[in-house]
XYZ file of C-alpha atoms in Angstrom:
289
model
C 9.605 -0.396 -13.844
C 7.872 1.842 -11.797
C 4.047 1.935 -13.024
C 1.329 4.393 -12.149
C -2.504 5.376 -12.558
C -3.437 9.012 -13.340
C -5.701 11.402 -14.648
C -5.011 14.411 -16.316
C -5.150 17.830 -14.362
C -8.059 19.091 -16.837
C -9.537 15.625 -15.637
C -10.459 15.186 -19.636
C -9.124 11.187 -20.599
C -9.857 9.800 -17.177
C -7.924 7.170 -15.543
C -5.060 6.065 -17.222
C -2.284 3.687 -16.723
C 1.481 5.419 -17.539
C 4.921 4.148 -16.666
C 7.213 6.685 -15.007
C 10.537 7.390 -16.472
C 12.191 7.600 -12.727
C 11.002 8.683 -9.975
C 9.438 12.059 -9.923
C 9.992 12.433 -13.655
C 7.612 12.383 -16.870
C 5.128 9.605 -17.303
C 4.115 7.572 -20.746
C 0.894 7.141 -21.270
C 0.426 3.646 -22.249
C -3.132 3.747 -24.053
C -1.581 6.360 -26.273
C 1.733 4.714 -27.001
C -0.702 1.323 -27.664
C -4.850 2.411 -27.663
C -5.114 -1.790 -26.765
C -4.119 -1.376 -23.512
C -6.600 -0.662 -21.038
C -7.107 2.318 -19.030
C -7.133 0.719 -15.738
C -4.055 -0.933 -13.652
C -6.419 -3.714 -12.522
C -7.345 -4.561 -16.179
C -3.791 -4.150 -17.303
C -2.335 -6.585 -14.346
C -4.859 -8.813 -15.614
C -3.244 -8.983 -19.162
C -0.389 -10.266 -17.472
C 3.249 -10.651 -18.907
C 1.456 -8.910 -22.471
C 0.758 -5.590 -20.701
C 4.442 -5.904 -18.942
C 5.930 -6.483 -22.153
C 4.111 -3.534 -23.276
C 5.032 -1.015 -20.720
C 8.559 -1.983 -21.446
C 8.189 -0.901 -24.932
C 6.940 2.253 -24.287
C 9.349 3.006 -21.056
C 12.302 2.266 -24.310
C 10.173 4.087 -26.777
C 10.661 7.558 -25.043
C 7.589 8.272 -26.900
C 4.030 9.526 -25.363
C 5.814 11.304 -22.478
C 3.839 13.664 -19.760
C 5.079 16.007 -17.507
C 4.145 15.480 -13.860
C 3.102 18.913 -13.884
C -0.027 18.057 -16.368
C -1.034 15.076 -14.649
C -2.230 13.986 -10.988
C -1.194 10.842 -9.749
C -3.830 8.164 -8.383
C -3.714 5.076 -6.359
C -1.298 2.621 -8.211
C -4.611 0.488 -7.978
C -8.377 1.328 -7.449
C -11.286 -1.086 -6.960
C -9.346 -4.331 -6.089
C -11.346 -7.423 -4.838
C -9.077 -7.822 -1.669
C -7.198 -5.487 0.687
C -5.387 -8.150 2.396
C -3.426 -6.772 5.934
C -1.325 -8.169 8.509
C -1.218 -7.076 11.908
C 1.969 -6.968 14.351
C 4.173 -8.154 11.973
C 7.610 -5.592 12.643
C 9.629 -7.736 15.454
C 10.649 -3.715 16.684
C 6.499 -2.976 17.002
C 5.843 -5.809 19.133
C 8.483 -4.834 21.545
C 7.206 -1.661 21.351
C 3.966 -3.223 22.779
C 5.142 -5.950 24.844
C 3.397 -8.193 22.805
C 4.942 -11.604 21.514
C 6.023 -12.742 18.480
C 3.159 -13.908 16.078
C 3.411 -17.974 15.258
C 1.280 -17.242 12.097
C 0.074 -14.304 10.414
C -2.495 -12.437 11.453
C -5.033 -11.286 8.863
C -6.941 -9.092 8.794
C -9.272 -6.690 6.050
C -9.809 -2.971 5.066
C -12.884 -2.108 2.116
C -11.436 -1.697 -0.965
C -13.340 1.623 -0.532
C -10.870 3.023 1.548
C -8.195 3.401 -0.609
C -7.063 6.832 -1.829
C -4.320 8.411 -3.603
C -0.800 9.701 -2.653
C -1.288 13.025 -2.424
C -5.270 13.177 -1.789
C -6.673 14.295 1.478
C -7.380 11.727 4.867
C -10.871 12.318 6.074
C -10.760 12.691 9.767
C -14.032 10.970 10.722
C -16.701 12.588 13.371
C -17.027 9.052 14.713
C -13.512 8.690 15.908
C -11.204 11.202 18.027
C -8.006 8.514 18.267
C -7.656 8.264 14.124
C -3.425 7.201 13.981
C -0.688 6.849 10.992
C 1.004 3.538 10.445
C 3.603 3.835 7.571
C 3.326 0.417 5.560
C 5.097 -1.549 2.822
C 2.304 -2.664 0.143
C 2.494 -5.119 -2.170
C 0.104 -6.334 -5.312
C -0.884 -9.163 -7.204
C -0.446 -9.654 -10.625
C -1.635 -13.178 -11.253
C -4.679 -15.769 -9.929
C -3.761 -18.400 -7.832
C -4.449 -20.434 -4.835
C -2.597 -22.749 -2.513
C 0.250 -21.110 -3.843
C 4.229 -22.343 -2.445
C 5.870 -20.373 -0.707
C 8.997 -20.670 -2.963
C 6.797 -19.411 -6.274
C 5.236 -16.508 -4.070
C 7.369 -14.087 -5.846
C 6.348 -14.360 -9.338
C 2.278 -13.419 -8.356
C 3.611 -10.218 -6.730
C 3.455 -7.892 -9.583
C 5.147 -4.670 -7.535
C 5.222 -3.195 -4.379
C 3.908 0.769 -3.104
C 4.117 3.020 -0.068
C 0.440 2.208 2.188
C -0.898 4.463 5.004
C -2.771 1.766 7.064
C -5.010 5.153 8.721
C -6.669 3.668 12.059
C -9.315 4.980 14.228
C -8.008 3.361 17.413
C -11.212 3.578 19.270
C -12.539 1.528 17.115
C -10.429 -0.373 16.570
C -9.240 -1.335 20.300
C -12.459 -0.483 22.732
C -15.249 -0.816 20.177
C -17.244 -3.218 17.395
C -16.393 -6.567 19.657
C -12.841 -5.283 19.477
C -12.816 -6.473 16.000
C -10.251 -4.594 14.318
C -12.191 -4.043 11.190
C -14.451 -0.834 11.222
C -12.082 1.103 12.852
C -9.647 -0.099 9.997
C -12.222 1.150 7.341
C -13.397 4.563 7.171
C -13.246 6.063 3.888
C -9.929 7.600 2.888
C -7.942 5.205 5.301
C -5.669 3.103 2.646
C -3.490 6.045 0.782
C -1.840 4.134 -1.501
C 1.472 5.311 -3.848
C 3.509 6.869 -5.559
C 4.105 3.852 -7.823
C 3.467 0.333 -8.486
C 7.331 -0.306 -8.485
C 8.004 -3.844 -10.048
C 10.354 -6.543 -8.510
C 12.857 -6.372 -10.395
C 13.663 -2.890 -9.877
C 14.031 -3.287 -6.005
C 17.328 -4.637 -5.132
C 15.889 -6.544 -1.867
C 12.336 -5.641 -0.909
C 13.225 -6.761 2.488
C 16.016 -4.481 3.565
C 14.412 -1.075 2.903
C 14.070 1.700 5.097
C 10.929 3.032 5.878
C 9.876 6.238 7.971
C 6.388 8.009 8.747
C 6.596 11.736 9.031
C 3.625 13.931 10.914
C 4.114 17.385 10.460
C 7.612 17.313 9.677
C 8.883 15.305 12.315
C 9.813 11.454 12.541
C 7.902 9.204 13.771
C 8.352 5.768 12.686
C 11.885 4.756 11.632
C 12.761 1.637 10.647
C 13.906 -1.020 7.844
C 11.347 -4.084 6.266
C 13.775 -6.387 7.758
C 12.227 -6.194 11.070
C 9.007 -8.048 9.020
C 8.532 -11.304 10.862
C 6.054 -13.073 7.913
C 7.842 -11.628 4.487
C 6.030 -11.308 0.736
C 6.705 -15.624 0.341
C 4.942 -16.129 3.267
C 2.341 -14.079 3.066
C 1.009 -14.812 -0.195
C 1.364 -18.387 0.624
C -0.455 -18.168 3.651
C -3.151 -16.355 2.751
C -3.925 -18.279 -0.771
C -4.399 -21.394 1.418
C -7.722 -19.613 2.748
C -8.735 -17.192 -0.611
C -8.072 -17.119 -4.451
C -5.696 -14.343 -4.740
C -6.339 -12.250 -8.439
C -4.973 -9.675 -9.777
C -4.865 -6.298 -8.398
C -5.456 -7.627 -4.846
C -3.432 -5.410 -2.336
C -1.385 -6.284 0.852
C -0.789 -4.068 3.488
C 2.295 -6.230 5.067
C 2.716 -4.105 9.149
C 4.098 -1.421 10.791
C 7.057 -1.115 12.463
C 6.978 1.248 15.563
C 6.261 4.590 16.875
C 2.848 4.561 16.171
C 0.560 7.103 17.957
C -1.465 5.050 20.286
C 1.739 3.613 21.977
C 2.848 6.895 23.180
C 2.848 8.078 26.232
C 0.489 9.923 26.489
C -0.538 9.165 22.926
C -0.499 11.235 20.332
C -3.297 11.172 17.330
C -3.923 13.332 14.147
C -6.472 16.227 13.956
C -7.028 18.720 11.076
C -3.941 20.036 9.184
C -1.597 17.527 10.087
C 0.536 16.864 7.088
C 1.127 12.400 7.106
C 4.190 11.649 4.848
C 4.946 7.884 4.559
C 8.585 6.710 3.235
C 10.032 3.530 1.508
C 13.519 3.681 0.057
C 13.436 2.776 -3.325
C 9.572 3.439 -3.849
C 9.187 6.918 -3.455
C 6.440 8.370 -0.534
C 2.766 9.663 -0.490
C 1.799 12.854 1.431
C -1.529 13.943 2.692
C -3.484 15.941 4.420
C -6.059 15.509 7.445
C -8.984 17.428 6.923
């Protein structure tokens, strides 16, 4: 299934969770093919299999259908507790660096506060002149759990989305301590979409391609079997350290051709159009302003 958030263009309803029929096609509102279900994604991941089992219905019901034209699509998810990121974790990126291979995962954070929606603009900052694209494969949670094994990872992932993990590289590489996080976590930095595409609808999560586009022109091309820590291991990982609920997001790497590795580098400035690309789950588009 491929689930979404969205409002209506007239903006009257507010946020509501819908399941699309395909890609690009009409979306069923799920409050009005059940009024239990809840108007949020977070609230409905944290029904669990009953709001799954739901959306199924409804997806076979036909019923309740909206034309993309009469809605706007949001962030699959809003307001999680945890955006949950890994750094250098495309074998192809680290080369790209000459940086070795990670042993363990490196974690790192962006504020939930960042995260925007797939076609919604990317607020170029005053604070930062080196702001970058790095196309990402997301996944979410859909269930609580800690000290989770690695061979039960899969059944807490509730779906996967297209991220943009935005970075102000200044920031992010020369300032704050060289802590990664502020520079990670200006607002508008985490577009997040089209979908919430579930598991079982992606033939191998790990053998997609996925491309970055600025402008038109390729910048990032690669597949999510250069990740060196997959979805098991991540979720595994990090549950050792946090309770993992549902909703929480995970911005997984980028492979390479980001801006900052360039030569000379190359970084976004107003009107630059950022399109980000996974086979299978669709791509988000925005704009720099």
């Amino acid at each position: 299934m491929r689930l979404v958030q969205f409002c209506h263009r007239g903006g009257e309803g507010g946020v509501r969770v819908g399941v699309e029929q395909a890609e690009g096609q009409g979306v069923i509102d799920l409050k009005a093919f059940d009024p239990s279900m809840p108007s949020t994604m977070r609230q409905f991941l944290e029904m669990g299999q009953k709001g799954m089992d739901c959306a199924k219905r409804a997806l076979s019901s036909g019923q309740h259908v909206l034309a993309r034209s009469d809605i706007r699509l949001l962030s699959p998810v809003t307001g999680p507790e945890k955006v949950v990121c890994v750094g250098m974790n495309y074998k192809d990126h680290c080369l790209e660096q000459n940086a070795p291979i990670p042993e363990e995962p490196i974690i790192f954070s962006k504020f939930p506060s960042t995260i925007t929606g797939p076609s919604d603009d990317i607020l170029l900052p005053e604070e930062s002149q080196e702001v970058d694209w790095e196309v990402e494969l997301a996944f979410v949670i859909g269930r609580k759990g800690k000290h989770i094994k690695e061979d039960e990872a899969l059944s807490y992932v509730a779906g996967f989305t297209v991220a943009n993990d935005v970075s102000a590289r200044d920031w992010q590489l020369k300032r704050n301590g060289k802590q990664w996080l502020l520079g990670k976590t200006f607002d508008t930095f985490c577009p997040l979409g089209p979908a919430l595409v579930t598991t079982a609808a992606l033939k191998d999560v790990h053998n997609l391609g996925i491309r970055c586009l600025v402008n038109g022109a390729t910048v990032q091309d690669s597949n999510t079997n250069q990740m060196i820590f997959r979805t098991e291991k991540l979720v595994a990982w990090v549950s050792q350290f946090v309770t993992l609920c549902p909703g929480d997001v995970f911005l997984t790497g980028t492979p390479p051709g980001v801006g900052v590795f360039r030569n000379p580098p190359v970084y976004l400035k107003r009107g630059d159009v950022v399109e980000c690309q996974i086979d299978e789950i669709g791509s988000i588009r925005n704009t720099v302003v």
